[in-house]
PDB file of C-alpha atoms and ligand atoms in Angstrom:
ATOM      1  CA  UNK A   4     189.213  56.374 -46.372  1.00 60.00           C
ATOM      2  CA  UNK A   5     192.431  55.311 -48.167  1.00 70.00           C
ATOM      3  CA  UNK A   6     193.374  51.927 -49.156  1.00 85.00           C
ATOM      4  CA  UNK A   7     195.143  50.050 -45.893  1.00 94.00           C
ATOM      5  CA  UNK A   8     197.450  47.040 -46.289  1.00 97.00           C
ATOM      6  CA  UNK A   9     194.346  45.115 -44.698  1.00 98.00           C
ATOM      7  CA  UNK A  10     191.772  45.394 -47.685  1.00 97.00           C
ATOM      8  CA  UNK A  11     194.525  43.960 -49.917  1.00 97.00           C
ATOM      9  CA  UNK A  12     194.939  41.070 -47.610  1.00 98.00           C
ATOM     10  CA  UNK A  13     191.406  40.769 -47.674  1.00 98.00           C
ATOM     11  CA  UNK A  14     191.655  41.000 -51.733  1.00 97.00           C
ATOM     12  CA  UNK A  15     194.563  38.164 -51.453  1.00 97.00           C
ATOM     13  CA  UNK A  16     196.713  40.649 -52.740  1.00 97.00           C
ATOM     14  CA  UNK A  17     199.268  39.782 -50.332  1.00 97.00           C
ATOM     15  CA  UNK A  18     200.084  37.264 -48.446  1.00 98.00           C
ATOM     16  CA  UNK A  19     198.378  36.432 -44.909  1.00 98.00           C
ATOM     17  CA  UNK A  20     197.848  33.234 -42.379  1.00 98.00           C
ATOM     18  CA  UNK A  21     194.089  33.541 -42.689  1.00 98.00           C
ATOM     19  CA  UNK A  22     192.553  31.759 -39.574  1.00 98.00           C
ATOM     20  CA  UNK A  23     189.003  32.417 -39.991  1.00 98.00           C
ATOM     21  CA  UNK A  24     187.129  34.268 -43.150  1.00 98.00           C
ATOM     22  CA  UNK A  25     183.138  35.026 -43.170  1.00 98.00           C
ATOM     23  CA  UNK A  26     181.347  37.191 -45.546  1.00 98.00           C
ATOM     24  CA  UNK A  27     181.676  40.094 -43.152  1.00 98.00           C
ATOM     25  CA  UNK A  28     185.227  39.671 -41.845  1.00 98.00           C
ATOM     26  CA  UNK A  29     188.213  37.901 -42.049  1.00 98.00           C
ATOM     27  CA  UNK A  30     190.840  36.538 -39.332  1.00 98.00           C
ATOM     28  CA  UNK A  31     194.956  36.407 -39.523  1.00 99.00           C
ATOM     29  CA  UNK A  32     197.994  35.987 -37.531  1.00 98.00           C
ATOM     30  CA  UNK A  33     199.763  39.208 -36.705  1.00 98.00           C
ATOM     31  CA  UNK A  34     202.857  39.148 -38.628  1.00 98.00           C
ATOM     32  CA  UNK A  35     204.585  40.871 -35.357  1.00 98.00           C
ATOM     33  CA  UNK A  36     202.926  39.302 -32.640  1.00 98.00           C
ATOM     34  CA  UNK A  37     203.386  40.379 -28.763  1.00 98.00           C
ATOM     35  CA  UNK A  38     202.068  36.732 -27.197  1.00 98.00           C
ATOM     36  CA  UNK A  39     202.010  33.369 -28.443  1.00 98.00           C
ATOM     37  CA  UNK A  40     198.377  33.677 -29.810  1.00 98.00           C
ATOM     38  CA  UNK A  41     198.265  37.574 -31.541  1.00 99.00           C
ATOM     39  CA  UNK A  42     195.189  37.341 -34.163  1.00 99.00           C
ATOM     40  CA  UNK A  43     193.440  40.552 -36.223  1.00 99.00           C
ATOM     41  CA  UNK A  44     190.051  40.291 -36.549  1.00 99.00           C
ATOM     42  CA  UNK A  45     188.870  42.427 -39.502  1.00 98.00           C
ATOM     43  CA  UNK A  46     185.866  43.717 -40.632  1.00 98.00           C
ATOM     44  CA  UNK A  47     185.707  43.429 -44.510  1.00 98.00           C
ATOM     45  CA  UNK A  48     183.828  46.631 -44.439  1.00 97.00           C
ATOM     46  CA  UNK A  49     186.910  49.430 -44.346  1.00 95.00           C
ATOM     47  CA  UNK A  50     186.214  51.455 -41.551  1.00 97.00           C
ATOM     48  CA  UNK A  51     188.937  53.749 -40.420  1.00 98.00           C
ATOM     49  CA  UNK A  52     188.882  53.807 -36.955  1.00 98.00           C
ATOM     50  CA  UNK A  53     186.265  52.913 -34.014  1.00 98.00           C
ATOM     51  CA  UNK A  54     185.314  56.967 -34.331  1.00 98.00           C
ATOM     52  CA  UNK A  55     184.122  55.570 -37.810  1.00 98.00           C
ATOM     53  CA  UNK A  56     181.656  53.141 -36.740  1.00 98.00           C
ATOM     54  CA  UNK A  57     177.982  53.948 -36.844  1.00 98.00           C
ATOM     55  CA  UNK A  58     174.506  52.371 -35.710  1.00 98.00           C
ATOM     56  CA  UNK A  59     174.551  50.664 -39.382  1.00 98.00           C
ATOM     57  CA  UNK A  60     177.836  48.958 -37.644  1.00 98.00           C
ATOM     58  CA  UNK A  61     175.959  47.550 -34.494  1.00 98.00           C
ATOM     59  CA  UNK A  62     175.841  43.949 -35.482  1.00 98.00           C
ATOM     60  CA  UNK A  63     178.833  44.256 -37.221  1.00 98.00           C
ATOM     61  CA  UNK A  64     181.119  44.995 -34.455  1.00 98.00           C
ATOM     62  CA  UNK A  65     179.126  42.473 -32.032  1.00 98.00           C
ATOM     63  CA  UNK A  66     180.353  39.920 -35.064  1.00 98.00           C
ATOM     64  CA  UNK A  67     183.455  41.076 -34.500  1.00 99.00           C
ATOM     65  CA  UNK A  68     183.557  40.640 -30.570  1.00 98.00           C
ATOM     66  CA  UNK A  69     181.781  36.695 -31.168  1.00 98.00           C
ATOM     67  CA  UNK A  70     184.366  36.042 -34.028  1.00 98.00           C
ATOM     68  CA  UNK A  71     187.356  36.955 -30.928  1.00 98.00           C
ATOM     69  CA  UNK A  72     185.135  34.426 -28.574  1.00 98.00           C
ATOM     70  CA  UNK A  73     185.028  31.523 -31.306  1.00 98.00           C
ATOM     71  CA  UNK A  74     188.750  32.058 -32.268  1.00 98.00           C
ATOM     72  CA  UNK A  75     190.141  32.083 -28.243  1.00 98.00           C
ATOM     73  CA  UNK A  76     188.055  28.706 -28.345  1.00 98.00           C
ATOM     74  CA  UNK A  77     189.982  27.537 -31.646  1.00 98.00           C
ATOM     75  CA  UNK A  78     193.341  28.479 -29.926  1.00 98.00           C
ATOM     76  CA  UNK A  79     192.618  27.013 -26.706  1.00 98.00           C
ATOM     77  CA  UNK A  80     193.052  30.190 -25.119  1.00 98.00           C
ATOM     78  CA  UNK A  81     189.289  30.609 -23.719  1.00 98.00           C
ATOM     79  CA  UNK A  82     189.556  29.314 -20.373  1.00 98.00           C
ATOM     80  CA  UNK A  83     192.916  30.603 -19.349  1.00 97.00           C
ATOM     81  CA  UNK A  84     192.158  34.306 -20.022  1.00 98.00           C
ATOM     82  CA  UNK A  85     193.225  36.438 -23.528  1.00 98.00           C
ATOM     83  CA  UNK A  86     192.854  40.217 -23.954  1.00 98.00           C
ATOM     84  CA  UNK A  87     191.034  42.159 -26.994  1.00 98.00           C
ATOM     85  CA  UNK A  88     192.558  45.686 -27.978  1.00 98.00           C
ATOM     86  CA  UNK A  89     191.307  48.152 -30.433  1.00 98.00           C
ATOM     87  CA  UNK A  90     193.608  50.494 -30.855  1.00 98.00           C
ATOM     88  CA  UNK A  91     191.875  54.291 -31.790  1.00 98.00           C
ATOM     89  CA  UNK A  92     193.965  57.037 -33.488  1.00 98.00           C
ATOM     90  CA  UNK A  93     197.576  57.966 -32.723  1.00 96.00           C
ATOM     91  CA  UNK A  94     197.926  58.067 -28.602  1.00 97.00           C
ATOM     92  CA  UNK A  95     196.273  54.233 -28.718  1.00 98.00           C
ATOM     93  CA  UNK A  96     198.877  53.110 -31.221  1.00 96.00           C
ATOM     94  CA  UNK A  97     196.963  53.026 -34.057  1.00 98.00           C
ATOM     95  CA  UNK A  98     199.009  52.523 -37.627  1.00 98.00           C
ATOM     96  CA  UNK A  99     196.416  50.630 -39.947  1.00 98.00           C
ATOM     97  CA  UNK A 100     193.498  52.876 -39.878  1.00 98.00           C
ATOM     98  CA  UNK A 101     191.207  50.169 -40.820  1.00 98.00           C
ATOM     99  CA  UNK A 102     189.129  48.737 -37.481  1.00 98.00           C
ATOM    100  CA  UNK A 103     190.669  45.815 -36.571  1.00 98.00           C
ATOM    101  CA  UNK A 104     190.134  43.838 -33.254  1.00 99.00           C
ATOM    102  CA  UNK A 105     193.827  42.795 -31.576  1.00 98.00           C
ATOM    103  CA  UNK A 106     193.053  39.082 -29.746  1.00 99.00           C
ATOM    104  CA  UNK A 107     196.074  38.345 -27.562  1.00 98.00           C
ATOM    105  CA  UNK A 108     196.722  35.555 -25.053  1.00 98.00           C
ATOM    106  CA  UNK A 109     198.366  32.707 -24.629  1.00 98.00           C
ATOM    107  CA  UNK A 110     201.260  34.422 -21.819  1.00 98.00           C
ATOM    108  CA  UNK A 111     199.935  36.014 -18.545  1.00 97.00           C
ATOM    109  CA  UNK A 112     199.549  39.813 -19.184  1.00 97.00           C
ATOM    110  CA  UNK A 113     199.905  43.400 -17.260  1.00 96.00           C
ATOM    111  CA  UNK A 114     198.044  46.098 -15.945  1.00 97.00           C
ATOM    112  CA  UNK A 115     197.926  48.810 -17.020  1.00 95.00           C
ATOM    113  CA  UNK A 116     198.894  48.190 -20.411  1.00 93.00           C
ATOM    114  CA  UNK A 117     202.379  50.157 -21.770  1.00 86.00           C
TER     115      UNK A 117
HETATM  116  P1  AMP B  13     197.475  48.826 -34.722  1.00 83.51           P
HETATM  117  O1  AMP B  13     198.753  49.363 -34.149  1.00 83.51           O
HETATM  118  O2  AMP B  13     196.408  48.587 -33.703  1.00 83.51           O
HETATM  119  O3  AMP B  13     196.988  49.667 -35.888  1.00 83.51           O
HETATM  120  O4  AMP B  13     197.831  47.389 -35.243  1.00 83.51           O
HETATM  121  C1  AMP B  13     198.250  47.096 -36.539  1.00 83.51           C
HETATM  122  C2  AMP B  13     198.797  45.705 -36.502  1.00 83.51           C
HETATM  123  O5  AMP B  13     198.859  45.210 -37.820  1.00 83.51           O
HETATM  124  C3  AMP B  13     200.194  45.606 -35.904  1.00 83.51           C
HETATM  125  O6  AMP B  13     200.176  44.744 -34.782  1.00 83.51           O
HETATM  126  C4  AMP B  13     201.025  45.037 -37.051  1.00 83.51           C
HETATM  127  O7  AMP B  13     202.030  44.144 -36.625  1.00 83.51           O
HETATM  128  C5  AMP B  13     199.975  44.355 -37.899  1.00 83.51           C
HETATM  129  N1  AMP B  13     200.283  44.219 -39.313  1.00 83.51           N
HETATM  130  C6  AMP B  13     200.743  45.170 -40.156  1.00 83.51           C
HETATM  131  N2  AMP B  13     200.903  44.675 -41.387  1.00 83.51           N
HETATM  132  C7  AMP B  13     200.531  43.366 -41.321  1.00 83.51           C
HETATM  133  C8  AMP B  13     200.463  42.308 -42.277  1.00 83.51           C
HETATM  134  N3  AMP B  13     200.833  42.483 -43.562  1.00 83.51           N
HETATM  135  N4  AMP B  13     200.050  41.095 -41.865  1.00 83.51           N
HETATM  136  C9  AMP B  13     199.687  40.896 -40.578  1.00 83.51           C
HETATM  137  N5  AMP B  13     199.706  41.853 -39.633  1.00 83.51           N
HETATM  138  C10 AMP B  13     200.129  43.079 -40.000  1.00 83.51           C
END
């Protein structure tokens, strides 16, 4: 796949508000975000899109879902209620085509989603 903006943040090539970093993914404030809390959880791995993911990628992406659990705990967002969203190619919304894992909360949210 082709370099995204996301491996250079990972590479501290630019600039991001890292919340949470492990050797298999790192954690940073969306610099557009759509609810008081809007984090990217981010494999370090580059993997284009959830299509992308393979068995190899099974504990990876249950890291991924734990790392979303730990950080709604860190932003006292656990208990009220927050929403993950990973968006998958261009009807989702997708426009960094490496995986990463939207957590949002923090304002009550609708269904269905826009
Ligand atoms: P998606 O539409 O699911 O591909 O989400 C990509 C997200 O990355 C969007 O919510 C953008 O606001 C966010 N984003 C893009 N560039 C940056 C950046 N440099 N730092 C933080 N978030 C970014």
């Amino acid at each position: 796949m082709s370099e995204s903006i996301f491996s250079k943040i990972i590479r501290r090539e630019i600039p991001a508000t890292i919340v949470y970093e492990d050797e298999r993914v790192i954690a940073f404030r969306d610099i557009a975000p759509q609810a008081p809390v809007h984090i990217l959880i981010v494999p370090k791995k580059p993997i284009a899109t959830l299509n992308d993911a393979t068995e190899e990628d099974r504990e990876l992406l249950g890291h991924i879902l734990l790392t979303a659990q730990r950080l709604a705990h860190q932003e006292n967002i656990a208990d009220r209620g927050y929403r993950l969203v990973i968006n998958t190619n261009s009807e989702a919304g997708q426009t960094v085509f490496h995986l990463h894992c939207h957590l949002l909360g923090g304002r009550p949210m609708s269904w269905p989603p826009g």
